[in-house]
Short mmCIF file of C-alpha atoms in Angstrom, two decimals:
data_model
loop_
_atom_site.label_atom_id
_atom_site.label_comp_id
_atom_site.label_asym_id
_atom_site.label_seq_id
_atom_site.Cartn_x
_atom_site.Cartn_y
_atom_site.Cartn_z
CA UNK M 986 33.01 55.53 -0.93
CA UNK M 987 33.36 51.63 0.15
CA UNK M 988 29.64 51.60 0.06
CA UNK M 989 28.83 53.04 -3.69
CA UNK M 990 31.70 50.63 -4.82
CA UNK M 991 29.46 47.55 -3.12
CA UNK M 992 25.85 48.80 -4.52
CA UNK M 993 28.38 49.56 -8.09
CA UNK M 994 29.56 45.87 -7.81
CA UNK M 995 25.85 44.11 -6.83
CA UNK M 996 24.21 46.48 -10.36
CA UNK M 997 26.94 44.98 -12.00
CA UNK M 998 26.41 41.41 -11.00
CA UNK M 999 22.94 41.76 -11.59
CA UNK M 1000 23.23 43.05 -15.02
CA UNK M 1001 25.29 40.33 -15.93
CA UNK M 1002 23.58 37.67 -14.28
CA UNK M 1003 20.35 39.23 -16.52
CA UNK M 1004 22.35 39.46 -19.80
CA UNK M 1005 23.77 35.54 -19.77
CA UNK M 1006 20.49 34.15 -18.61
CA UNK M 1007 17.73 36.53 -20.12
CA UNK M 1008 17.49 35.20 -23.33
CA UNK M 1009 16.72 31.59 -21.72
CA UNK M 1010 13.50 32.85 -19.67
CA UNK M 1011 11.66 34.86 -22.67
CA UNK M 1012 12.60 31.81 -24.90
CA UNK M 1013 10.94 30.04 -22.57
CA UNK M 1014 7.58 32.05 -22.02
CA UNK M 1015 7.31 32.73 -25.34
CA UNK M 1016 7.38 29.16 -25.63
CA UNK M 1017 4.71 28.61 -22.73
CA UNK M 1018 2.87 31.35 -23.92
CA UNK M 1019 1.78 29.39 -27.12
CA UNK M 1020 1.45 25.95 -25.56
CA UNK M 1021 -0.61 27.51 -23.17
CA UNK M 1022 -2.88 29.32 -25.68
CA UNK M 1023 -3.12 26.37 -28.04
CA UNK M 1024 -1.77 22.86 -27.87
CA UNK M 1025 1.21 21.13 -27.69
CA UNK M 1026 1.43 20.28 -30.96
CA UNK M 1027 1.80 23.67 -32.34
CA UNK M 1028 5.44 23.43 -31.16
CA UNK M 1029 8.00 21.80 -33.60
CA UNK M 1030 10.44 18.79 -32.06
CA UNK M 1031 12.90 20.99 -31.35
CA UNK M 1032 10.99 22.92 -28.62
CA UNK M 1033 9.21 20.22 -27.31
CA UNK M 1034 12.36 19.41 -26.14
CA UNK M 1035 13.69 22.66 -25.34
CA UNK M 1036 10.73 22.98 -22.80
CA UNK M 1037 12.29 21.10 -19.82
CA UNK M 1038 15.53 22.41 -20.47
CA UNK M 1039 14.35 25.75 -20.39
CA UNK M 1040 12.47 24.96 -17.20
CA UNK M 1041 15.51 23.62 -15.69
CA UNK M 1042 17.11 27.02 -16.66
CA UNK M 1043 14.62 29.09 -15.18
CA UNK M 1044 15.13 27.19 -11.58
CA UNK M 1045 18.74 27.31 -11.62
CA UNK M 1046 18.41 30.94 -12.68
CA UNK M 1047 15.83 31.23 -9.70
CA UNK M 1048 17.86 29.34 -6.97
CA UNK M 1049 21.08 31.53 -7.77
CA UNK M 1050 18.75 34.88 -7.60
CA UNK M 1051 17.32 33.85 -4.20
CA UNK M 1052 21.15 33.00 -2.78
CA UNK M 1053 22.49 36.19 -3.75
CA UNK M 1054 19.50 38.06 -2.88
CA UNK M 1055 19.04 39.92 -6.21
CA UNK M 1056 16.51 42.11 -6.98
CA UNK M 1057 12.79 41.36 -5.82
CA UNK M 1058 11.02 42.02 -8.75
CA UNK M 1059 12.92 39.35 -10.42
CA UNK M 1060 12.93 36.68 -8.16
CA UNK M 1061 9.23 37.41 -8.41
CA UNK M 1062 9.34 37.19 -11.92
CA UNK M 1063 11.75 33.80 -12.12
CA UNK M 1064 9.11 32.15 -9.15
CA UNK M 1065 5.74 33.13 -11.64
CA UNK M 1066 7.69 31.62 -14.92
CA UNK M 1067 8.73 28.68 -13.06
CA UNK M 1068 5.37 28.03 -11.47
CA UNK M 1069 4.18 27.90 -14.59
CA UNK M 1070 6.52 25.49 -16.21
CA UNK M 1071 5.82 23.35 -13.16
CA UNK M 1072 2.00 23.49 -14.02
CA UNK M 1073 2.79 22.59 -17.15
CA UNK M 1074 5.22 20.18 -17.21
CA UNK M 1075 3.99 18.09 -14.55
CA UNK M 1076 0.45 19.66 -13.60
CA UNK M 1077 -2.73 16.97 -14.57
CA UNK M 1078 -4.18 18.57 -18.54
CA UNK M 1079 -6.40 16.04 -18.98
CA UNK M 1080 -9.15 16.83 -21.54
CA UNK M 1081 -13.38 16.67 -20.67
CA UNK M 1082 -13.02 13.09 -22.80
CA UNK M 1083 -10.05 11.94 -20.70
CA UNK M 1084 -11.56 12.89 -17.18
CA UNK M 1085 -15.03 11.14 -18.44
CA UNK M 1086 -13.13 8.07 -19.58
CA UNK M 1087 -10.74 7.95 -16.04
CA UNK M 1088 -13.94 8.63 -13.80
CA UNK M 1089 -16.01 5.36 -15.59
CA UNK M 1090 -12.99 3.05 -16.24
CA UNK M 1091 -11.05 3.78 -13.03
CA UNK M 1092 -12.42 6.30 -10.04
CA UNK M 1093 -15.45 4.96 -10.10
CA UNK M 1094 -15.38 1.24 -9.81
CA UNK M 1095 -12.29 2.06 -7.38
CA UNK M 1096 -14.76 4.20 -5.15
CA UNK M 1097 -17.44 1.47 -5.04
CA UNK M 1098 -15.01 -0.96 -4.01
CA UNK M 1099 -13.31 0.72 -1.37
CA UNK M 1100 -16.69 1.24 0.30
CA UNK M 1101 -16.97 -2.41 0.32
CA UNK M 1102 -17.78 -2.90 4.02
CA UNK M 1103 -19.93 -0.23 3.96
CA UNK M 1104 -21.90 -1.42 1.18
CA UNK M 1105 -22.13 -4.86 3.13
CA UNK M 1106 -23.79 -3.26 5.63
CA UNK M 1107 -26.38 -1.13 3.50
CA UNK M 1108 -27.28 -4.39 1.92
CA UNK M 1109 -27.95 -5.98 5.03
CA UNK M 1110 -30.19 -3.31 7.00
CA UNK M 1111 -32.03 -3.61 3.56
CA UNK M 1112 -32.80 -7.36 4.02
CA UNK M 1113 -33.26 -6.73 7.46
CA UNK M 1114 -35.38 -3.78 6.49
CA UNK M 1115 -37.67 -5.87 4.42
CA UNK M 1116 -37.70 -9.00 6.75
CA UNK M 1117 -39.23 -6.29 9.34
CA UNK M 1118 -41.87 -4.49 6.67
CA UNK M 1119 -43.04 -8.47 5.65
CA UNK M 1120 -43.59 -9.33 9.28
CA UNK M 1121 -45.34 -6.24 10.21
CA UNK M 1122 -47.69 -6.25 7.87
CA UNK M 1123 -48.30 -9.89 7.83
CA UNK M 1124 -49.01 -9.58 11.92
CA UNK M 1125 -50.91 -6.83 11.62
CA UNK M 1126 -51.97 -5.02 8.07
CA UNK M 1127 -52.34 -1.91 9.40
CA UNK M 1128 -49.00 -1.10 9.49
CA UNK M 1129 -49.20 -1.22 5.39
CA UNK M 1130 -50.58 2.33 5.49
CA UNK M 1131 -47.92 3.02 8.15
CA UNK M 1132 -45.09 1.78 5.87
CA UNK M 1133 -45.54 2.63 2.54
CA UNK M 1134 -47.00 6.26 1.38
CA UNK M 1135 -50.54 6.42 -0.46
CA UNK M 1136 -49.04 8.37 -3.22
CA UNK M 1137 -46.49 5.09 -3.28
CA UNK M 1138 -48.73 2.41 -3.09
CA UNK M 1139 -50.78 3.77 -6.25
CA UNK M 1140 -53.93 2.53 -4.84
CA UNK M 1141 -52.27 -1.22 -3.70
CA UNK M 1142 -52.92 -2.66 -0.60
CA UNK M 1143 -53.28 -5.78 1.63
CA UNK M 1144 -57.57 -5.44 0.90
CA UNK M 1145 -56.68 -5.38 -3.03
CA UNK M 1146 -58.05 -8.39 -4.85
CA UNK M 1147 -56.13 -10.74 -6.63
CA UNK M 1148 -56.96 -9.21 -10.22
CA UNK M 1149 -56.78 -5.65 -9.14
CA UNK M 1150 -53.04 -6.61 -7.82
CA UNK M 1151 -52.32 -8.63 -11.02
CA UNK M 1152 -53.46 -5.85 -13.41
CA UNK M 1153 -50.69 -3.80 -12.27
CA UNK M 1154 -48.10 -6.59 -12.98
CA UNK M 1155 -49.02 -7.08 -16.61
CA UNK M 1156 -51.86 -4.74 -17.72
CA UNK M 1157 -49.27 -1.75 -18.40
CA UNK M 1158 -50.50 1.72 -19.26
CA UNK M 1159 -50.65 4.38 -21.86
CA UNK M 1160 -47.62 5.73 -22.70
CA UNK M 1161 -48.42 9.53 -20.81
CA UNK M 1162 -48.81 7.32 -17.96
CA UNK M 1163 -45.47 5.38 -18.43
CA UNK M 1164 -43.38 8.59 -18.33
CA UNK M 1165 -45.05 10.18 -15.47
CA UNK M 1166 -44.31 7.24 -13.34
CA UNK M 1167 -41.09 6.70 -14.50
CA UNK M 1168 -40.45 10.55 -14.11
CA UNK M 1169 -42.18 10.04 -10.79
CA UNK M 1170 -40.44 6.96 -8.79
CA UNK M 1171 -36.87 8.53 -10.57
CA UNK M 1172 -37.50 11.33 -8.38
CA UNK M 1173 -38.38 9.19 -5.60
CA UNK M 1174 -35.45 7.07 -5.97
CA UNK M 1175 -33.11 10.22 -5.96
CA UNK M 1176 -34.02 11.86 -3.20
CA UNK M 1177 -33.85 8.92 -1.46
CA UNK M 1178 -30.52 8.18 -2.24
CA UNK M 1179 -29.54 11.55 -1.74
CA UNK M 1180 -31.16 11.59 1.82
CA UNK M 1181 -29.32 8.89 2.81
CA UNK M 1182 -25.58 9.91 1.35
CA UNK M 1183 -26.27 13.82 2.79
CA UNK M 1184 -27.28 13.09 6.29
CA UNK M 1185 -24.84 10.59 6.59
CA UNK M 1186 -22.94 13.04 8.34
CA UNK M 1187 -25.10 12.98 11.42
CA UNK M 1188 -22.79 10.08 12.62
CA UNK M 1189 -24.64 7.86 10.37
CA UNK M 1190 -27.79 7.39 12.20
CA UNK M 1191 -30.22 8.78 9.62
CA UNK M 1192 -28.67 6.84 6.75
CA UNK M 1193 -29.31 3.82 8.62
CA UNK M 1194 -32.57 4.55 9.02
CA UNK M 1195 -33.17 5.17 5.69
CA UNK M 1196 -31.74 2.50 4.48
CA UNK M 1197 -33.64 0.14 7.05
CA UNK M 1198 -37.10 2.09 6.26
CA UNK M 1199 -36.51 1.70 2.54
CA UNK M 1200 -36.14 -1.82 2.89
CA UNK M 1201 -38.81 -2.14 5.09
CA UNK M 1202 -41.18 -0.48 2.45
CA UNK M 1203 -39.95 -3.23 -0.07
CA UNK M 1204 -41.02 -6.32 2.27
CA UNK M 1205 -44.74 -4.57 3.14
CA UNK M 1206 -45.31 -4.68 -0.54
CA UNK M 1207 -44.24 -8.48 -1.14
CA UNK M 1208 -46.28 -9.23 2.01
CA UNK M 1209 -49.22 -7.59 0.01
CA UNK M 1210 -48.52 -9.42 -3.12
CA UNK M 1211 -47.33 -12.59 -1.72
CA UNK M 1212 -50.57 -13.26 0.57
CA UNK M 1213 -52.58 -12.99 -2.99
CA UNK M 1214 -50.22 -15.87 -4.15
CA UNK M 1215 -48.34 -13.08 -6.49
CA UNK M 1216 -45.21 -13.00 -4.67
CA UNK M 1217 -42.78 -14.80 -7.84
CA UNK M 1218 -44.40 -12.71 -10.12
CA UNK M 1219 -43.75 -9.40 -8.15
CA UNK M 1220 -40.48 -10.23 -8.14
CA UNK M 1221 -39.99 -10.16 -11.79
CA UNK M 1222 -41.92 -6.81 -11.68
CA UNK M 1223 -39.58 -5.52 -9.33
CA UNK M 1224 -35.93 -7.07 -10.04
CA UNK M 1225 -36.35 -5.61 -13.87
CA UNK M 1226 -34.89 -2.32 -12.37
CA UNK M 1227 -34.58 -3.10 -8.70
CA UNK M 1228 -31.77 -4.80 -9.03
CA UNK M 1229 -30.16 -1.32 -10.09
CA UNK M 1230 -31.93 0.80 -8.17
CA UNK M 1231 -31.77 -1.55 -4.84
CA UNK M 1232 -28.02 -1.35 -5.67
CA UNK M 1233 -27.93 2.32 -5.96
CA UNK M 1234 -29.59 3.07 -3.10
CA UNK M 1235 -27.51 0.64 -1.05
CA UNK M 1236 -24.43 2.45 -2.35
CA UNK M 1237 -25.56 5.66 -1.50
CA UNK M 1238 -26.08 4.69 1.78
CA UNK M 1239 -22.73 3.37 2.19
CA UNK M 1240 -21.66 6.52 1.04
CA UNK M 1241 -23.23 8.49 3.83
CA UNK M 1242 -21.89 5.61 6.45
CA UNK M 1243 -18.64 6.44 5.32
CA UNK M 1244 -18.51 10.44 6.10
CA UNK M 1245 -20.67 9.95 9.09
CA UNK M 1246 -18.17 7.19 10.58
CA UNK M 1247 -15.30 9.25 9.79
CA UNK M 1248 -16.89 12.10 11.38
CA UNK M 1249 -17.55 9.96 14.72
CA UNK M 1250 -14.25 8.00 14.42
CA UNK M 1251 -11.49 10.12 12.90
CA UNK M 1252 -8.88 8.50 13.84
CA UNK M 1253 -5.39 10.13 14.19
CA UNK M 1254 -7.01 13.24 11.63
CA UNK M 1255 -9.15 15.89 12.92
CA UNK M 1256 -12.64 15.09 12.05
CA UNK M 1257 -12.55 18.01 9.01
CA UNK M 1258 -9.94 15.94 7.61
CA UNK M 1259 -11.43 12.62 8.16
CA UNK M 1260 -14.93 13.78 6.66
CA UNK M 1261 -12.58 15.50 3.60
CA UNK M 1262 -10.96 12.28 2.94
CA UNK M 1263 -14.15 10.34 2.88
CA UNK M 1264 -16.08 12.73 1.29
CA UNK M 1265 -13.60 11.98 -1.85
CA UNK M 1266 -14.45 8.63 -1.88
CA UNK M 1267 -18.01 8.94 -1.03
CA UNK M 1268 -18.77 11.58 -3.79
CA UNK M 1269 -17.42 9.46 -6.63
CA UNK M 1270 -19.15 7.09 -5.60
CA UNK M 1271 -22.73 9.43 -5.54
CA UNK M 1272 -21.91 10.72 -9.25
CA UNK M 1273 -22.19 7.31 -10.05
CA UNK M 1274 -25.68 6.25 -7.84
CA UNK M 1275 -27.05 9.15 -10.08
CA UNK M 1276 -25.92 7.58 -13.54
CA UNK M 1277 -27.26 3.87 -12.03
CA UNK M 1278 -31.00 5.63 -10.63
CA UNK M 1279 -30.93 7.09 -14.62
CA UNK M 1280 -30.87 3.67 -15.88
CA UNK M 1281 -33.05 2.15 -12.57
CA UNK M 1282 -35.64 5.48 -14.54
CA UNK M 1283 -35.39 3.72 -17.87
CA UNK M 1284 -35.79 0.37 -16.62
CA UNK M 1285 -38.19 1.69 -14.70
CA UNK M 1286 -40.57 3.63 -17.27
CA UNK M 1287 -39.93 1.35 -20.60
CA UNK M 1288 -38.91 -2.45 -19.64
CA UNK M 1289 -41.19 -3.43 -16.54
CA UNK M 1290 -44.72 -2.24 -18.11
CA UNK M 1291 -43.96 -2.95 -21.74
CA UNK M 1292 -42.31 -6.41 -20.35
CA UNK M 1293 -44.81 -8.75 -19.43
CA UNK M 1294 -43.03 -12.40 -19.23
CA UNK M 1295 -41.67 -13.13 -15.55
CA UNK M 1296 -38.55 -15.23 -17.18
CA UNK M 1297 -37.30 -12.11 -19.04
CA UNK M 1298 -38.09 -10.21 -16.38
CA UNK M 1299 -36.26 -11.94 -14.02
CA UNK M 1300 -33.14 -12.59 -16.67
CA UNK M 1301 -32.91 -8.76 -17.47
CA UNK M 1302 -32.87 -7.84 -13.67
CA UNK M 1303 -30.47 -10.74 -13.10
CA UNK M 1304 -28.65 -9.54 -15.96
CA UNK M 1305 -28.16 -5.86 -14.61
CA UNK M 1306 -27.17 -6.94 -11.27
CA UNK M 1307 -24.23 -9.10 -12.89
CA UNK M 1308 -23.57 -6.26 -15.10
CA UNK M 1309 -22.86 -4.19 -12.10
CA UNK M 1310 -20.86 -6.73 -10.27
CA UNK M 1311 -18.33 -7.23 -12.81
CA UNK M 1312 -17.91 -3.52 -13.11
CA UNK M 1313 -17.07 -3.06 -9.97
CA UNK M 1314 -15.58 -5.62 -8.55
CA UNK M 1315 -13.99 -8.16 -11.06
CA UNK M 1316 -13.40 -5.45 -13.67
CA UNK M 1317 -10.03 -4.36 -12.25
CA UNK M 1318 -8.83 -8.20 -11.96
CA UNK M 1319 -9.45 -8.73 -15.50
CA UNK M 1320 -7.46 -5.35 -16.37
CA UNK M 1321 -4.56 -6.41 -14.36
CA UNK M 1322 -4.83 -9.80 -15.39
CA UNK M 1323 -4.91 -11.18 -11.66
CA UNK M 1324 -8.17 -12.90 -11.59
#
């Protein structure tokens, strides 16, 4: 008898705990329902501002169910609406325009900079890279054909004359043969920079030789060009998208340094978490190598064989490479008005 008066008395407070709050949590779906489906500003002022009120509703209604252990199905049902309030209300609904917009004015730049010592070194093993490749070949110009890949050297090498080695400089090419070889070295440059961001997880080793080898490539070639007296002018070739792509490549590399050090050197994480937390970083940063090796392409294809004065040469790759700076690196002191 005492026990159907106590399951009597708990349908009873559970009836009445539905009828005085019910009306608040299907207001409130309804209302999420439609916001949900279509936009925000379907809703009048009114329920734009009944939303968090409702959603404060539906957790009081919720923390009251779960201290008086009420029925399962609607604690259940209170957790579900109020999850997605929360979602709502405070969850990240940022449109394709907005995330495309954050990632070039903010996530990016802040990526590239916080792989600043990384970077530093990438830049480095490059000029140490090409110091190598220059005095290799100069000692010993054998170790062109070592270096640097027929297919890469597009018939260039230290026994090319003077003219031949000019007549790539400024003789351009058909247009077919522009877009192949922009189509060509993009590729190159890619998987390069890919190589050296995805095997960075090897402890870093392979990126750094990467890196180093890529740089070492770039100084056989100047030894070539330089021993024919050509070495200012091959510059100006070069730097009209090398300064981008040199820049991309170095980043990607830092990239790769970053997950593979974190891998080796965790820290007080586990090395999953360590590689997760630098593979954040480290990916920004690659979405962004590939948007600079698309420009390093068109640079690449259009500018250095239709280009054919050294000074503009020189002042567009110059003017790239300043470009990039400022993006990353003073950009955010001019935003917040600190530099």
């Amino acid at each position: 008898m005492t026990l159907q008066a106590g399951t009597d008395a708990v349908r009873q407070s559970l009836a009445s705990f539905r009828q005085e709050r019910e009306a608040d949590w299907k207001a409130f779906e309804a209302l999420l329902s439609r916001v949900e489906k279509r936009a925000p500003r379907t809703l009048s002022e009114d329920e734009l501002l009944a939303l968090p009120l409702l959603y404060r509703s539906a957790l009081s209604s919720l923390s009251v169910a779960r201290a008086t252990s009420l029925d399962s199905a609607l604690i259940a049902y209170l957790e579900a609406l109020s999850l997605r309030g929360y979602f709502y209300l405070y969850g990240a609904r940022r449109g394709l325009r907005q995330r495309v917009g954050d990632f070039f004015l903010r996530d990016w730049p802040a990526a590239v900079r916080d792989l600043w010592r990384e970077t530093s070194v990438s830049v480095a093993l490059t000029v140490v890279g090409a110091i190598a490749g220059y005095w290799l070949v100069a000692s010993d110009k054998r170790w062109y054909d070592a270096i640097i890949a027929p297919t890469l050297a597009g018939g260039r090498n230290p026994d090319s004359s003077v003219e031949v080695l000019r007549s790539v400089l400024y003789d351009g090419g058909s247009s077919h043969f522009l877009s192949g070889f922009a189509a060509y070295l993009f590729t190159h440059n890619t998987q390069v920079a890919i190589l050296a961001f995805a095997l960075g997880f090897a402890f870093a080793v392979p990126s750094v030789l990467i890196i180093l080898m890529n740089g070492c490539m770039l100084g056989a070639l100047f030894q070539v060009y330089a021993a024919k007296g050509l070495g200012f002018e091959l510059g100006g070739w070069l730097s009209i998208h090398g300064t981008t792509e040199l820049f991309a490549i170095a980043l990607a590399g830092a990239a790769g340094m970053r997950i593979g050090t974190r891998i080796a050197f965790p820290g007080e994480l586990t090395r999953m978490a360590a590689a997760a937390q630098a593979g954040r970083v480290a990916a920004t940063a690659m979405v962004g190598v590939m948007v600079m090796l698309l420009f390093a392409g068109l640079l690449e294809g259009i500018g250095r064989q239709t280009i054919t004065s050294d000074a503009t040469r020189y002042a567009i790759g110059g003017g790239m490479l300043a470009l990039w700076i400022a993006y990353f690196y003073l950009f955010r002191l001019v935003r917040h008005g600190n530099g």
